[in-house]
Short mmCIF file of C-alpha atoms and ligand atoms in Angstrom, two decimals:
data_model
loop_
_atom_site.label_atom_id
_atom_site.label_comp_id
_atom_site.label_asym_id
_atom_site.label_seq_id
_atom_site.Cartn_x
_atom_site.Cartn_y
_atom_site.Cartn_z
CA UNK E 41 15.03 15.16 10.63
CA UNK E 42 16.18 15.21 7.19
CA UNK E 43 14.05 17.38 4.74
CA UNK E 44 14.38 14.97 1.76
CA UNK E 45 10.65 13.45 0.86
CA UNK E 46 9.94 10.30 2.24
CA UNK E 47 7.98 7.72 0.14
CA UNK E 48 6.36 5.49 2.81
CA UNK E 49 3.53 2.80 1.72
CA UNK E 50 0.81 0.79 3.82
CA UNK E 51 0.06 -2.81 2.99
CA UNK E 52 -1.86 -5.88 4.32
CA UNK E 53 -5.39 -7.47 3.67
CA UNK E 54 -8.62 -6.33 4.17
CA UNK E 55 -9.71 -5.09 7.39
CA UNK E 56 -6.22 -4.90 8.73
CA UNK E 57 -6.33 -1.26 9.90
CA UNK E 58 -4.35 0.32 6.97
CA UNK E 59 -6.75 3.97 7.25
CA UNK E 60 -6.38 4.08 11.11
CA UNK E 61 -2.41 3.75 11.11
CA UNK E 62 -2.08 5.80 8.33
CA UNK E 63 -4.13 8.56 10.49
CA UNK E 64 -1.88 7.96 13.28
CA UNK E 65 1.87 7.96 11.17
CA UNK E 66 0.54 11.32 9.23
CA UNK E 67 -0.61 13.00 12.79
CA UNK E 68 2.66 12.02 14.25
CA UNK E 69 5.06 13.16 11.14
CA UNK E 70 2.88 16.32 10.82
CA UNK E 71 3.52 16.88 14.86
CA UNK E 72 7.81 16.28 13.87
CA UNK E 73 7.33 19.00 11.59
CA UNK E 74 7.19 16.92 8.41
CA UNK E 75 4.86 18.15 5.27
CA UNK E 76 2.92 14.75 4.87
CA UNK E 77 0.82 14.24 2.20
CA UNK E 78 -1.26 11.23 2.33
CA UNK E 79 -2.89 9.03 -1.05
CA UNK E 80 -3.92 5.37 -1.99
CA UNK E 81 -4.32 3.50 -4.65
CA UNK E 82 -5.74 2.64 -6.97
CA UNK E 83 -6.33 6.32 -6.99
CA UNK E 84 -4.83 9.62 -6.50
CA UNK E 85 -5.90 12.36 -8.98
CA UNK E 86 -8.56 12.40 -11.43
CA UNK E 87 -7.55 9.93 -13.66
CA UNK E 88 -7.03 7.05 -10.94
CA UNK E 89 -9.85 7.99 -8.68
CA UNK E 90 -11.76 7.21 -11.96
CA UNK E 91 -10.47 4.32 -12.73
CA UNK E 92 -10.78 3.23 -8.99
CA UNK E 93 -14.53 3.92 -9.87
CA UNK E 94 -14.67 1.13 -12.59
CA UNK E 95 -13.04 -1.13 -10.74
CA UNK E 96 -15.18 -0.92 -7.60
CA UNK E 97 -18.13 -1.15 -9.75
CA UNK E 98 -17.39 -4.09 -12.14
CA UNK E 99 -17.81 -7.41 -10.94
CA UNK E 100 -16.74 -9.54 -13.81
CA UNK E 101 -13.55 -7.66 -15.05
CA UNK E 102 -11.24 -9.58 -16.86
CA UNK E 103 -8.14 -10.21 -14.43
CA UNK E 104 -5.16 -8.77 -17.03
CA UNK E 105 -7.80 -5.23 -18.07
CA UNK E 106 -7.88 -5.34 -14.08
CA UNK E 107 -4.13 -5.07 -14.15
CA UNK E 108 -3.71 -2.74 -16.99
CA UNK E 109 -6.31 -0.09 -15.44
CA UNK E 110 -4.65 -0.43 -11.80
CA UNK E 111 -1.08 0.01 -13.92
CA UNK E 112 -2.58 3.36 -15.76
CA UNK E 113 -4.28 4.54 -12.28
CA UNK E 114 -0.92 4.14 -11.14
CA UNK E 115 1.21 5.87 -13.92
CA UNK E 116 -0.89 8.87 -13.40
CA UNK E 117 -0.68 9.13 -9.61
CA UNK E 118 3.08 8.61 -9.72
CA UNK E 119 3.52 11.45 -12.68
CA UNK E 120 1.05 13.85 -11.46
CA UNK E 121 1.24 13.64 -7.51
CA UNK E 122 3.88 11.38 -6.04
CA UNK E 123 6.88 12.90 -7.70
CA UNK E 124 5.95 16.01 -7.52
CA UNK E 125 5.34 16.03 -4.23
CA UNK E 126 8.42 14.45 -3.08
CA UNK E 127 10.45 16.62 -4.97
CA UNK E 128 8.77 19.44 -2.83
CA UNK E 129 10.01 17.37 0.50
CA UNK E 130 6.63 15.84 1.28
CA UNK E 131 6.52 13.21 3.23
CA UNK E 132 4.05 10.59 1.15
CA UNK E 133 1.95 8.30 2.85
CA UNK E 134 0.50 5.59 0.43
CA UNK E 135 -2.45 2.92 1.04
CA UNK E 136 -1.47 0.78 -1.14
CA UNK E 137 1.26 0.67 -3.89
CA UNK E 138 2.54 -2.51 -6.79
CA UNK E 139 2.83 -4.77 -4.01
CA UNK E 140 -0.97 -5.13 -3.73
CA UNK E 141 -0.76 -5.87 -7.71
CA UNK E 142 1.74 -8.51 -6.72
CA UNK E 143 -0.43 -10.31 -4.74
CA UNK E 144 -4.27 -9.65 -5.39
CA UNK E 145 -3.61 -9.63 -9.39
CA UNK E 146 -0.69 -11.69 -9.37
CA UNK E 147 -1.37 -14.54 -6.07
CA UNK E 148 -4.91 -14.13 -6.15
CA UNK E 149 -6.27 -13.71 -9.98
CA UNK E 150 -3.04 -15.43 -11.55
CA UNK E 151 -1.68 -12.55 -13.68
CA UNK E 152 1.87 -13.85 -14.14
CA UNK E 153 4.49 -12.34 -11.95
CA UNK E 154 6.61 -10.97 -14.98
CA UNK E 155 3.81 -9.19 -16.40
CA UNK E 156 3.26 -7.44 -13.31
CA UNK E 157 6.84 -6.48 -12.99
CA UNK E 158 6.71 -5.80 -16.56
CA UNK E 159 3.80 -3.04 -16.25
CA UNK E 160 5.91 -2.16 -13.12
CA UNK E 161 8.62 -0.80 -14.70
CA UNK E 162 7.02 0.57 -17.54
CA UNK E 163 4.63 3.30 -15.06
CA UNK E 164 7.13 4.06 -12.53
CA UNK E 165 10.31 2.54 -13.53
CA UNK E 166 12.91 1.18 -10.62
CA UNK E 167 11.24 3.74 -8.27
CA UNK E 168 10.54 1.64 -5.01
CA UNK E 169 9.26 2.88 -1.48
CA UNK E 170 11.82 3.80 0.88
CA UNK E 171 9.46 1.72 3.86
CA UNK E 172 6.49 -0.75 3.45
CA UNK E 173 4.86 -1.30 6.44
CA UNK E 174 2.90 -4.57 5.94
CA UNK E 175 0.21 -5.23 8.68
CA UNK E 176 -0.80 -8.31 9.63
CA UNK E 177 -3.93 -10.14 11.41
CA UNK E 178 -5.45 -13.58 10.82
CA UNK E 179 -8.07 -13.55 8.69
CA UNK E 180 -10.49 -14.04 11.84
CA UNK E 181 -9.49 -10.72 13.00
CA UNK E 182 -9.77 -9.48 9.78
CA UNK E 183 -13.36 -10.48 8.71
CA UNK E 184 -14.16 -9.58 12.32
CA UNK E 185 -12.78 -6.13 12.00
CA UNK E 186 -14.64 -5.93 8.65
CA UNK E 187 -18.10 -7.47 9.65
CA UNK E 188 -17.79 -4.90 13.10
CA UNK E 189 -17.17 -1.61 10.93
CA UNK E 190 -19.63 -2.53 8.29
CA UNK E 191 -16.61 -2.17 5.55
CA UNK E 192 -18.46 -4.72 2.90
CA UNK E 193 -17.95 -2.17 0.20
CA UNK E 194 -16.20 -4.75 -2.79
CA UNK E 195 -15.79 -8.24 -3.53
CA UNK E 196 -12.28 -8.90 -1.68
CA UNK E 197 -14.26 -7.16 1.52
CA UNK E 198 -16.86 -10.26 1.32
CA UNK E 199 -14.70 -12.55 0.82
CA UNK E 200 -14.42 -16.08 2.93
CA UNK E 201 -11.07 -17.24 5.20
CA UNK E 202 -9.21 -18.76 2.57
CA UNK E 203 -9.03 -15.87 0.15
CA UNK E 204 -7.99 -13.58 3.16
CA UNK E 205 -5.58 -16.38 4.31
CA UNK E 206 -4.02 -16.25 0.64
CA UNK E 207 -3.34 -12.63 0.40
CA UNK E 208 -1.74 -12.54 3.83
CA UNK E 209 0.66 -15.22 2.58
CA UNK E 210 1.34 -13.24 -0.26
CA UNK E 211 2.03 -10.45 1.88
CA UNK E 212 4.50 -12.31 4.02
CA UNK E 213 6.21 -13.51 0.39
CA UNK E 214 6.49 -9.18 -0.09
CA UNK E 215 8.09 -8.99 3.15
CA UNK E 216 10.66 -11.58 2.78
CA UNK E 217 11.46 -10.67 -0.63
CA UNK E 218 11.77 -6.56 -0.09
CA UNK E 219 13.36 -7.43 3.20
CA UNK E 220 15.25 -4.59 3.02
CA UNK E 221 12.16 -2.10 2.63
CA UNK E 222 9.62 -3.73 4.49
CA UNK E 223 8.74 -4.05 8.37
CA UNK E 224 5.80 -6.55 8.84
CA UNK E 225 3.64 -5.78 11.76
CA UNK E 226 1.35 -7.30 13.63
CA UNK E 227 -1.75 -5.37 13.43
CA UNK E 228 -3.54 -7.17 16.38
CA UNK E 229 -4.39 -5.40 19.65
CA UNK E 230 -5.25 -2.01 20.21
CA UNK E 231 -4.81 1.21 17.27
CA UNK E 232 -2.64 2.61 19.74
CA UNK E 233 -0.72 -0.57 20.05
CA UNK E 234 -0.44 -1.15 17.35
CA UNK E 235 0.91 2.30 16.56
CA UNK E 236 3.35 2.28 18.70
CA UNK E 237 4.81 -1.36 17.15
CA UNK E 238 4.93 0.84 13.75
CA UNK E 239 6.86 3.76 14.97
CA UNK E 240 9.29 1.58 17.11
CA UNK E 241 10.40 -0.32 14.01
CA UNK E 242 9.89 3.08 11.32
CA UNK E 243 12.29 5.46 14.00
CA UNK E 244 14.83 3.37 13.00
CA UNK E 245 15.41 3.58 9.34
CA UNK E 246 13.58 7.00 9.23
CA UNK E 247 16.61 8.84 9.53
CA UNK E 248 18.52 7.15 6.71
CA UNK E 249 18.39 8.72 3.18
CA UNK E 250 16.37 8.37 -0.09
CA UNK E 251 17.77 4.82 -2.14
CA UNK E 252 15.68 5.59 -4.83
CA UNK E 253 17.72 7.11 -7.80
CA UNK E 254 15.01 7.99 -10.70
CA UNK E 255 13.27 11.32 -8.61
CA UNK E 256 14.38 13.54 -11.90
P1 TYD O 278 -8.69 -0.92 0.17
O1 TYD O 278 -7.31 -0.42 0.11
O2 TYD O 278 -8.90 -2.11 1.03
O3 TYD O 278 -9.58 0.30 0.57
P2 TYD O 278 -11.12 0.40 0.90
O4 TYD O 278 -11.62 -0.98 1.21
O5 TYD O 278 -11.11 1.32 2.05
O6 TYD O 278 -11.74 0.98 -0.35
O7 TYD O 278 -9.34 -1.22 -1.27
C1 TYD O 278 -8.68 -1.26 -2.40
C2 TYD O 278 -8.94 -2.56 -3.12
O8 TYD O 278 -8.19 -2.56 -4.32
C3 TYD O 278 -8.47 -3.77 -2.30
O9 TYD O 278 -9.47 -4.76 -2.32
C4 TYD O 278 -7.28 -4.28 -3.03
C5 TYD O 278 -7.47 -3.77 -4.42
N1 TYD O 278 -6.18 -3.52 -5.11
C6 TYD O 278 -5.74 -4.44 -6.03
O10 TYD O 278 -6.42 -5.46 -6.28
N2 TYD O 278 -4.53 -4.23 -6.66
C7 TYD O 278 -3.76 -3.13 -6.42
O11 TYD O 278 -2.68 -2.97 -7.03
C8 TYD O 278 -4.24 -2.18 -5.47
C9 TYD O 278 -3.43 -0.96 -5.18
C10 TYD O 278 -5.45 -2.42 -4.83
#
């Protein structure tokens, strides 16, 4: 396997299995040899697990101060742990990266699409992920999956069908529109099923370079 740093992100609404995958993918790259390091967002070091804070604990927060904390979360994560750590040949695993702005501030809370991409470039510039791995359940699986593992921890987590239905259009919108970066999955079945449906379709294009150019 190549020793280039791999910048892999996990995507997909709530209760879709992101944290169990992401186990898997790291145990598996780790076995390969691979130096995986594994984040989320909004999050990452001090500065963004703050700000995660704030937003987990304010209920009324105006949708474009939503935006412009997850965009400064970001900035700091990408400067302070992402880079760094694929310049060192990591392999980085991210739950979550903009395309959850794209479609929770931008689908869901209305932030316009060119402000998004606007704050996009200016914390982290034409960087992109090399893979998004989008999973996918209907939202009855997914407010099952949530109601069985207790996971009501913030207001998407309680929310009803329609919102959930929403944001998994959205993310089917991401994966027609980064079609070249993105493998949508379904997330239904079994974790080891499931597992095995992401490493089938991640073998493939694991092998092939870096595309991003801005890693100075
Ligand atoms: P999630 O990834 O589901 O983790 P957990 O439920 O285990 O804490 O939670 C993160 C929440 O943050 C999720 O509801 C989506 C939201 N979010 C955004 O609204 N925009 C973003 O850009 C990101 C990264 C997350």
């Amino acid at each position: 396997m190549n020793s280039t740093g791999r910048f892999i992100t996990f995507e997909g609404g709530e209760g879709v299995g992101k944290s169990t995958q992401i186990k898997l993918l790291a145990q598996k790259l780790t076995d390969l040899g691979q130096k995986v390091c594994v984040t989320r967002e909004p999050g990452g070091e001090k500065i963004g697990e703050q700000i995660r804070e704030i937003l987990k604990s304010s209920n009324s927060i105006d949708p474009i101060c939503e935006t412009l904390l997850i965009f400064a979360a970001r900035r700091d994560h990408f400067v302070k742990l992402i880079c760094p750590w694929l310049h060192q040949g990591c392999w980085v695993i991210c739950d979550r990266f903009y395309d959850s702005s794209l479609v929770y501030q931008g689908l869901l809370k209305k932030v316009s699409i060119e402000n998004i991409m606007l704050l996009k470039h200016i914390a982290i510039e034409d960087f992109e992920p090399d893979v998004t791995i989008i999973l996918d359940t209907s939202p009855d699986v997914s407010i099952h999956r949530i109601k069985s593992r207790n996971l009501v921890n913030d207001e998407y987590d309680d929310m009803g069908r329609q919102k959930h239905d929403l944001i998994r259009k959205g993310f089917h919108k991401i994966a027609e529109i980064f079609s070249l970066r993105s493998i949508l999955i379904n997330a239904e079945g079994s974790e080891k099923a499931v597992f095995s449906r992401i490493w089938r379709a991640l073998e493939k294009r694991i092998y092939t370079g870096r595309q991003n150019k801005n890693q100075s």
